[in-house]
PDB file with one MODEL, atoms N, CA, C and O in Angstrom:
MODEL        1
ATOM      1  N   MET A   1     -24.997  35.080   5.692  1.00  0.00           N
ATOM      2  CA  MET A   1     -24.040  34.823   4.619  1.00  0.00           C
ATOM      3  C   MET A   1     -24.758  34.233   3.407  1.00  0.00           C
ATOM      4  O   MET A   1     -24.609  34.727   2.290  1.00  0.00           O
ATOM      5  N   PHE A   2     -25.532  33.182   3.631  1.00  0.00           N
ATOM      6  CA  PHE A   2     -26.255  32.553   2.522  1.00  0.00           C
ATOM      7  C   PHE A   2     -27.321  33.495   1.963  1.00  0.00           C
ATOM      8  O   PHE A   2     -27.617  33.471   0.769  1.00  0.00           O
ATOM      9  N   LEU A   3     -27.892  34.321   2.832  1.00  0.00           N
ATOM     10  CA  LEU A   3     -28.930  35.244   2.374  1.00  0.00           C
ATOM     11  C   LEU A   3     -28.354  36.261   1.393  1.00  0.00           C
ATOM     12  O   LEU A   3     -29.043  36.718   0.481  1.00  0.00           O
ATOM     13  N   ASN A   4     -27.072  36.611   1.592  1.00  0.00           N
ATOM     14  CA  ASN A   4     -26.435  37.582   0.690  1.00  0.00           C
ATOM     15  C   ASN A   4     -26.000  36.920  -0.608  1.00  0.00           C
ATOM     16  O   ASN A   4     -26.062  37.536  -1.672  1.00  0.00           O
ATOM     17  N   ILE A   5     -25.558  35.665  -0.526  1.00  0.00           N
ATOM     18  CA  ILE A   5     -25.079  34.961  -1.720  1.00  0.00           C
ATOM     19  C   ILE A   5     -26.251  34.493  -2.576  1.00  0.00           C
ATOM     20  O   ILE A   5     -26.157  34.501  -3.803  1.00  0.00           O
ATOM     21  N   GLY A   6     -27.335  34.091  -1.958  1.00  0.00           N
ATOM     22  CA  GLY A   6     -28.489  33.561  -2.681  1.00  0.00           C
ATOM     23  C   GLY A   6     -28.973  34.460  -3.803  1.00  0.00           C
ATOM     24  O   GLY A   6     -28.997  34.027  -4.955  1.00  0.00           O
ATOM     25  N   PRO A   7     -29.362  35.701  -3.511  1.00  0.00           N
ATOM     26  CA  PRO A   7     -29.872  36.606  -4.552  1.00  0.00           C
ATOM     27  C   PRO A   7     -28.869  36.818  -5.677  1.00  0.00           C
ATOM     28  O   PRO A   7     -29.258  36.921  -6.841  1.00  0.00           O
ATOM     29  N   LYS A   8     -27.574  36.886  -5.343  1.00  0.00           N
ATOM     30  CA  LYS A   8     -26.557  37.107  -6.383  1.00  0.00           C
ATOM     31  C   LYS A   8     -26.518  35.919  -7.329  1.00  0.00           C
ATOM     32  O   LYS A   8     -26.450  36.090  -8.546  1.00  0.00           O
ATOM     33  N   LEU A   9     -26.560  34.705  -6.768  1.00  0.00           N
ATOM     34  CA  LEU A   9     -26.548  33.506  -7.614  1.00  0.00           C
ATOM     35  C   LEU A   9     -27.808  33.463  -8.460  1.00  0.00           C
ATOM     36  O   LEU A   9     -27.760  33.142  -9.648  1.00  0.00           O
ATOM     37  N   PHE A  10     -28.936  33.790  -7.842  1.00  0.00           N
ATOM     38  CA  PHE A  10     -30.212  33.774  -8.565  1.00  0.00           C
ATOM     39  C   PHE A  10     -30.178  34.765  -9.727  1.00  0.00           C
ATOM     40  O   PHE A  10     -30.631  34.451 -10.828  1.00  0.00           O
ATOM     41  N   ASN A  11     -29.640  35.964  -9.481  1.00  0.00           N
ATOM     42  CA  ASN A  11     -29.556  36.979 -10.540  1.00  0.00           C
ATOM     43  C   ASN A  11     -28.602  36.523 -11.631  1.00  0.00           C
ATOM     44  O   ASN A  11     -28.868  36.735 -12.814  1.00  0.00           O
ATOM     45  N   ALA A  12     -27.486  35.897 -11.245  1.00  0.00           N
ATOM     46  CA  ALA A  12     -26.506  35.428 -12.231  1.00  0.00           C
ATOM     47  C   ALA A  12     -27.130  34.376 -13.138  1.00  0.00           C
ATOM     48  O   ALA A  12     -27.005  34.445 -14.360  1.00  0.00           O
ATOM     49  N   PHE A  13     -27.808  33.395 -12.526  1.00  0.00           N
ATOM     50  CA  PHE A  13     -28.440  32.345 -13.332  1.00  0.00           C
ATOM     51  C   PHE A  13     -29.591  32.923 -14.152  1.00  0.00           C
ATOM     52  O   PHE A  13     -29.809  32.503 -15.288  1.00  0.00           O
ATOM     53  N   GLY A  14     -30.318  33.864 -13.601  1.00  0.00           N
ATOM     54  CA  GLY A  14     -31.445  34.468 -14.305  1.00  0.00           C
ATOM     55  C   GLY A  14     -30.982  35.193 -15.562  1.00  0.00           C
ATOM     56  O   GLY A  14     -31.550  35.007 -16.639  1.00  0.00           O
ATOM     57  N   THR A  15     -29.941  36.025 -15.418  1.00  0.00           N
ATOM     58  CA  THR A  15     -29.443  36.765 -16.578  1.00  0.00           C
ATOM     59  C   THR A  15     -28.833  35.810 -17.587  1.00  0.00           C
ATOM     60  O   THR A  15     -28.971  36.001 -18.796  1.00  0.00           O
ATOM     61  N   ARG A  16     -28.154  34.774 -17.086  1.00  0.00           N
ATOM     62  CA  ARG A  16     -27.506  33.819 -17.992  1.00  0.00           C
ATOM     63  C   ARG A  16     -28.556  33.069 -18.807  1.00  0.00           C
ATOM     64  O   ARG A  16     -28.410  32.922 -20.020  1.00  0.00           O
ATOM     65  N   SER A  17     -29.602  32.600 -18.154  1.00  0.00           N
ATOM     66  CA  SER A  17     -30.664  31.869 -18.863  1.00  0.00           C
ATOM     67  C   SER A  17     -31.396  32.816 -19.817  1.00  0.00           C
ATOM     68  O   SER A  17     -31.817  32.414 -20.902  1.00  0.00           O
ATOM     69  N   PHE A  18     -31.544  34.080 -19.399  1.00  0.00           N
ATOM     70  CA  PHE A  18     -32.218  35.061 -20.259  1.00  0.00           C
ATOM     71  C   PHE A  18     -31.415  35.285 -21.536  1.00  0.00           C
ATOM     72  O   PHE A  18     -31.981  35.347 -22.628  1.00  0.00           O
ATOM     73  N   LEU A  19     -30.078  35.409 -21.398  1.00  0.00           N
ATOM     74  CA  LEU A  19     -29.221  35.602 -22.575  1.00  0.00           C
ATOM     75  C   LEU A  19     -29.254  34.369 -23.453  1.00  0.00           C
ATOM     76  O   LEU A  19     -29.279  34.475 -24.679  1.00  0.00           O
ATOM     77  N   LEU A  20     -29.253  33.186 -22.826  1.00  0.00           N
ATOM     78  CA  LEU A  20     -29.287  31.943 -23.603  1.00  0.00           C
ATOM     79  C   LEU A  20     -30.584  31.857 -24.400  1.00  0.00           C
ATOM     80  O   LEU A  20     -30.564  31.497 -25.577  1.00  0.00           O
ATOM     81  N   SER A  21     -31.695  32.181 -23.777  1.00  0.00           N
ATOM     82  CA  SER A  21     -32.986  32.108 -24.473  1.00  0.00           C
ATOM     83  C   SER A  21     -33.008  33.096 -25.634  1.00  0.00           C
ATOM     84  O   SER A  21     -33.566  32.798 -26.690  1.00  0.00           O
ATOM     85  N   ASN A  22     -32.404  34.273 -25.448  1.00  0.00           N
ATOM     86  CA  ASN A  22     -32.362  35.261 -26.535  1.00  0.00           C
ATOM     87  C   ASN A  22     -31.515  34.747 -27.686  1.00  0.00           C
ATOM     88  O   ASN A  22     -31.885  34.906 -28.849  1.00  0.00           O
ATOM     89  N   ASN A  23     -30.371  34.128 -27.369  1.00  0.00           N
ATOM     90  CA  ASN A  23     -29.501  33.596 -28.419  1.00  0.00           C
ATOM     91  C   ASN A  23     -30.210  32.487 -29.178  1.00  0.00           C
ATOM     92  O   ASN A  23     -30.124  32.423 -30.404  1.00  0.00           O
ATOM     93  N   VAL A  24     -30.909  31.614 -28.465  1.00  0.00           N
ATOM     94  CA  VAL A  24     -31.615  30.503 -29.110  1.00  0.00           C
ATOM     95  C   VAL A  24     -32.711  31.045 -30.023  1.00  0.00           C
ATOM     96  O   VAL A  24     -32.872  30.576 -31.150  1.00  0.00           O
ATOM     97  N   SER A  25     -33.455  32.019 -29.545  1.00  0.00           N
ATOM     98  CA  SER A  25     -34.537  32.585 -30.360  1.00  0.00           C
ATOM     99  C   SER A  25     -33.965  33.244 -31.610  1.00  0.00           C
ATOM    100  O   SER A  25     -34.569  33.166 -32.680  1.00  0.00           O
ATOM    101  N   GLU A  26     -32.804  33.895 -31.488  1.00  0.00           N
ATOM    102  CA  GLU A  26     -32.186  34.535 -32.653  1.00  0.00           C
ATOM    103  C   GLU A  26     -31.721  33.482 -33.641  1.00  0.00           C
ATOM    104  O   GLU A  26     -31.877  33.652 -34.850  1.00  0.00           O
ATOM    105  N   LEU A  27     -31.146  32.385 -33.132  1.00  0.00           N
ATOM    106  CA  LEU A  27     -30.683  31.309 -34.018  1.00  0.00           C
ATOM    107  C   LEU A  27     -31.860  30.702 -34.765  1.00  0.00           C
ATOM    108  O   LEU A  27     -31.775  30.447 -35.967  1.00  0.00           O
ATOM    109  N   ILE A  28     -32.963  30.471 -34.050  1.00  0.00           N
ATOM    110  CA  ILE A  28     -34.156  29.893 -34.686  1.00  0.00           C
ATOM    111  C   ILE A  28     -34.692  30.860 -35.738  1.00  0.00           C
ATOM    112  O   ILE A  28     -35.122  30.436 -36.810  1.00  0.00           O
ATOM    113  N   GLY A  29     -34.667  32.155 -35.437  1.00  0.00           N
ATOM    114  CA  GLY A  29     -35.145  33.152 -36.392  1.00  0.00           C
ATOM    115  C   GLY A  29     -34.288  33.141 -37.650  1.00  0.00           C
ATOM    116  O   GLY A  29     -34.810  33.299 -38.753  1.00  0.00           O
ATOM    117  N   GLU A  30     -32.966  32.956 -37.497  1.00  0.00           N
ATOM    118  CA  GLU A  30     -32.087  32.933 -38.667  1.00  0.00           C
ATOM    119  C   GLU A  30     -32.321  31.665 -39.479  1.00  0.00           C
ATOM    120  O   GLU A  30     -32.272  31.697 -40.708  1.00  0.00           O
ATOM    121  N   LEU A  31     -32.578  30.538 -38.792  1.00  0.00           N
ATOM    122  CA  LEU A  31     -32.810  29.282 -39.506  1.00  0.00           C
ATOM    123  C   LEU A  31     -34.095  29.362 -40.318  1.00  0.00           C
ATOM    124  O   LEU A  31     -34.159  28.872 -41.446  1.00  0.00           O
ATOM    125  N   HIS A  32     -35.120  29.985 -39.737  1.00  0.00           N
ATOM    126  CA  HIS A  32     -36.387  30.119 -40.453  1.00  0.00           C
ATOM    127  C   HIS A  32     -36.350  31.396 -41.288  1.00  0.00           C
ATOM    128  O   HIS A  32     -37.320  31.711 -41.978  1.00  0.00           O
TER     129      HIS A  32
ENDMDL
END
């Protein structure tokens, strides 16, 4: 059960952090 949930949570957090980093980089690019 945990083995099936683990990868899904990891992928969810991975994509979420990836989108956040992209948004931050875009904001910094607009500021500069």
